[in-house]
Amino acid sequence: MYCLVYMSSPSREMNPVEVQALLRRAKHNNDRDAITGILIHDRRRYLQYLEGGQAEVEATFARISVDPRHHAIIRLHGLTIDRRQFPDWAMACKMSRPDDSLKSCVERLTQDCDAQVVDQLLKFAEARDRAVLGQTARIGRSA
Ligand SMILES: Cc1cc2nc3c(=O)[nH]c(=O)nc-3n(C[C@H](O)[C@H](O)[C@H](O)COP(=O)(O)O)c2cc1C
């Protein structure tokens, strides 16, 4: 079993109908390819975790990485894992709450996950939270 994590930025804000269409397609394909995972969306970023057979996960990521609906994709090295972390989710989509840090959203979603997977997701979430804090500080200074 293999997993990978990436983060990206939406190219533009998608309306709920577009998001539903994206998720329907993702779930359909992931069911077919026995891929499970989560997608966390906080309006400015996507954080996605995919798990399954290595060939299927890499093929899925290859399609995702050329999708014009997002850009600035950064992925971490894939990891071998002993078991599925999200066996019930072809693709769970969580919108993090506006007043919430990405880190606490990840922590809530990964309570039953193995430490190495939590680490991978938190690496991105913490970097993202630091970037948001930096922006807030800059906005605060210039105001
Ligand atoms: C943020 C984001 C997450 C996506 N996640 C998945 C996914 O988990 N599985 C998937 O098959 N496609 C996903 N897609 C869609 C793919 O980029 C691509 O459009 C789709 O796989 C094409 O499938 P098709 O060839 O069956 O039309 C995602 C797209 C975006 C922008």
Short mmCIF file of C-alpha atoms and ligand atoms in Angstrom, two decimals:
data_model
loop_
_atom_site.label_atom_id
_atom_site.label_comp_id
_atom_site.label_asym_id
_atom_site.label_seq_id
_atom_site.Cartn_x
_atom_site.Cartn_y
_atom_site.Cartn_z
CA MET A 1 0.00 0.00 0.00
CA TYR A 2 1.31 3.40 -1.04
CA CYS A 3 0.33 6.99 -0.26
CA LEU A 4 1.20 10.46 -1.38
CA VAL A 5 0.40 13.97 -0.24
CA TYR A 6 0.42 17.22 -2.18
CA MET A 7 -0.69 20.77 -1.76
CA SER A 8 -1.82 23.19 -4.47
CA SER A 9 -3.62 26.48 -5.06
CA PRO A 10 -6.97 26.73 -6.85
CA SER A 11 -6.59 28.64 -10.14
CA ARG A 12 -9.84 30.42 -9.35
CA GLU A 13 -12.62 30.05 -6.82
CA MET A 14 -14.93 27.24 -7.86
CA ASN A 15 -18.66 27.45 -7.20
CA PRO A 16 -20.34 24.61 -5.25
CA VAL A 17 -21.68 23.01 -8.45
CA GLU A 18 -18.16 22.84 -9.90
CA VAL A 19 -16.77 21.42 -6.66
CA GLN A 20 -19.48 18.73 -6.65
CA ALA A 21 -18.69 17.81 -10.26
CA LEU A 22 -14.98 17.52 -9.43
CA LEU A 23 -15.70 15.33 -6.42
CA ARG A 24 -18.13 13.11 -8.32
CA ARG A 25 -15.48 12.43 -10.96
CA ALA A 26 -12.78 11.90 -8.33
CA LYS A 27 -14.95 9.43 -6.37
CA HIS A 28 -15.96 7.57 -9.52
CA ASN A 29 -12.33 7.14 -10.62
CA ASN A 30 -11.04 6.38 -7.14
CA ASP A 31 -13.68 3.67 -6.61
CA ARG A 32 -12.64 2.11 -9.91
CA ASP A 33 -8.92 2.29 -9.00
CA ALA A 34 -9.35 1.28 -5.32
CA ILE A 35 -7.97 4.62 -4.15
CA THR A 36 -9.08 6.21 -0.91
CA GLY A 37 -8.10 9.49 0.72
CA ILE A 38 -9.03 12.98 1.78
CA LEU A 39 -9.09 16.40 0.20
CA ILE A 40 -9.00 19.41 2.50
CA HIS A 41 -9.99 22.72 0.97
CA ASP A 42 -9.56 26.04 2.73
CA ARG A 43 -10.48 28.24 -0.28
CA ARG A 44 -6.88 29.23 -0.95
CA ARG A 45 -5.31 25.78 -0.86
CA TYR A 46 -5.99 22.14 -1.55
CA LEU A 47 -4.30 19.54 0.61
CA GLN A 48 -4.87 16.04 -0.73
CA TYR A 49 -3.86 12.62 0.52
CA LEU A 50 -4.19 9.59 -1.80
CA GLU A 51 -3.62 5.94 -0.93
CA GLY A 52 -3.84 2.65 -2.82
CA GLY A 53 -1.65 0.61 -5.16
CA GLN A 54 1.45 2.58 -6.18
CA ALA A 55 0.72 2.46 -9.93
CA GLU A 56 -2.88 3.63 -9.41
CA VAL A 57 -1.90 6.42 -7.02
CA GLU A 58 0.84 7.68 -9.36
CA ALA A 59 -1.49 7.51 -12.40
CA THR A 60 -4.14 9.46 -10.50
CA PHE A 61 -1.61 12.06 -9.39
CA ALA A 62 -0.31 12.36 -12.98
CA ARG A 63 -3.86 13.34 -14.09
CA ILE A 64 -4.37 15.65 -11.14
CA SER A 65 -1.04 17.42 -11.65
CA VAL A 66 -1.98 18.61 -15.16
CA ASP A 67 -5.46 19.78 -14.16
CA PRO A 68 -5.80 23.53 -14.91
CA ARG A 69 -8.21 23.99 -11.99
CA HIS A 70 -5.21 24.30 -9.70
CA HIS A 71 -1.52 25.21 -9.89
CA ALA A 72 1.62 25.58 -7.77
CA ILE A 73 1.51 21.89 -6.91
CA ILE A 74 4.04 20.70 -4.37
CA ARG A 75 4.16 16.99 -3.58
CA LEU A 76 6.02 15.05 -0.96
CA HIS A 77 7.73 11.73 -1.68
CA GLY A 78 5.36 8.79 -1.65
CA LEU A 79 5.39 6.51 1.38
CA THR A 80 4.79 2.79 1.83
CA ILE A 81 2.11 2.23 4.47
CA ASP A 82 0.91 -0.94 6.20
CA ARG A 83 -2.81 -0.31 5.98
CA ARG A 84 -5.36 2.09 4.54
CA GLN A 85 -5.83 5.14 6.72
CA PHE A 86 -9.17 6.18 5.20
CA PRO A 87 -10.75 2.87 4.12
CA ASP A 88 -14.27 4.31 3.99
CA TRP A 89 -13.53 7.34 1.84
CA ALA A 90 -13.18 7.20 -1.95
CA MET A 91 -12.47 10.90 -1.45
CA ALA A 92 -13.64 12.72 1.66
CA CYS A 93 -13.78 16.45 1.08
CA LYS A 94 -13.50 18.72 4.09
CA MET A 95 -13.72 22.46 3.96
CA SER A 96 -11.72 23.77 6.88
CA ARG A 97 -13.62 26.35 8.93
CA PRO A 98 -12.68 29.96 8.15
CA ASP A 99 -11.50 30.61 11.72
CA ASP A 100 -9.68 27.29 11.95
CA SER A 101 -6.01 26.55 11.32
CA LEU A 102 -5.27 23.91 8.72
CA LYS A 103 -3.23 22.12 11.38
CA SER A 104 -6.19 21.64 13.71
CA CYS A 105 -8.34 20.50 10.78
CA VAL A 106 -5.70 17.88 9.88
CA GLU A 107 -5.42 16.80 13.51
CA ARG A 108 -9.17 16.20 13.74
CA LEU A 109 -9.23 14.18 10.52
CA THR A 110 -6.20 12.02 11.27
CA GLN A 111 -6.95 10.82 14.80
CA ASP A 112 -6.91 7.18 13.70
CA CYS A 113 -3.96 7.45 11.32
CA ASP A 114 -0.40 6.16 11.61
CA ALA A 115 2.21 8.63 12.83
CA GLN A 116 4.15 8.80 9.55
CA VAL A 117 1.01 9.80 7.63
CA VAL A 118 0.03 12.40 10.22
CA ASP A 119 3.58 13.81 9.96
CA GLN A 120 3.33 14.14 6.17
CA LEU A 121 0.03 15.99 6.36
CA LEU A 122 1.12 18.20 9.23
CA LYS A 123 4.26 19.26 7.36
CA PHE A 124 2.08 20.98 4.79
CA ALA A 125 -0.53 22.20 7.22
CA GLU A 126 2.04 23.88 9.44
CA ALA A 127 3.83 25.50 6.49
CA ARG A 128 0.47 26.77 5.25
CA ASP A 129 -0.49 28.13 8.66
CA ARG A 130 2.87 29.90 8.93
CA ALA A 131 2.31 31.49 5.51
CA VAL A 132 -1.16 32.69 6.53
CA LEU A 133 0.20 34.14 9.77
CA GLY A 134 2.92 35.91 7.77
CA GLN A 135 0.30 37.45 5.53
CA THR A 136 -1.79 38.58 8.47
CA ALA A 137 1.27 40.14 10.07
CA ARG A 138 2.14 41.98 6.84
CA ILE A 139 -1.42 43.22 6.43
CA GLY A 140 -1.40 44.30 10.08
CA ARG A 141 1.86 46.24 9.66
CA SER A 142 0.79 48.15 6.56
CA ALA A 143 -2.67 49.04 7.94
C1 LIG B 1 -7.87 19.47 -6.23
C2 LIG B 1 -8.20 18.34 -7.17
C3 LIG B 1 -8.33 17.04 -6.68
C4 LIG B 1 -8.62 15.98 -7.54
N1 LIG B 1 -8.70 14.71 -7.04
C5 LIG B 1 -8.92 13.68 -7.87
C6 LIG B 1 -8.93 12.34 -7.40
O1 LIG B 1 -8.78 12.07 -6.20
N2 LIG B 1 -9.14 11.35 -8.30
C7 LIG B 1 -9.33 11.58 -9.62
O2 LIG B 1 -9.50 10.64 -10.39
N3 LIG B 1 -9.35 12.84 -10.10
C8 LIG B 1 -9.14 13.89 -9.26
N4 LIG B 1 -9.15 15.17 -9.75
C9 LIG B 1 -9.53 15.39 -11.15
C10 LIG B 1 -8.36 15.13 -12.08
O3 LIG B 1 -7.53 16.25 -12.14
C11 LIG B 1 -8.86 14.82 -13.52
O4 LIG B 1 -9.67 15.87 -13.97
C12 LIG B 1 -9.66 13.54 -13.54
O5 LIG B 1 -9.00 12.50 -12.87
C13 LIG B 1 -9.87 13.13 -15.02
O6 LIG B 1 -10.62 11.98 -15.01
P1 LIG B 1 -11.26 11.40 -16.35
O7 LIG B 1 -10.07 11.16 -17.28
O8 LIG B 1 -11.95 10.16 -15.92
O9 LIG B 1 -12.20 12.46 -16.88
C14 LIG B 1 -8.84 16.24 -8.91
C15 LIG B 1 -8.72 17.55 -9.40
C16 LIG B 1 -8.40 18.60 -8.55
C17 LIG B 1 -8.30 20.00 -9.09
#
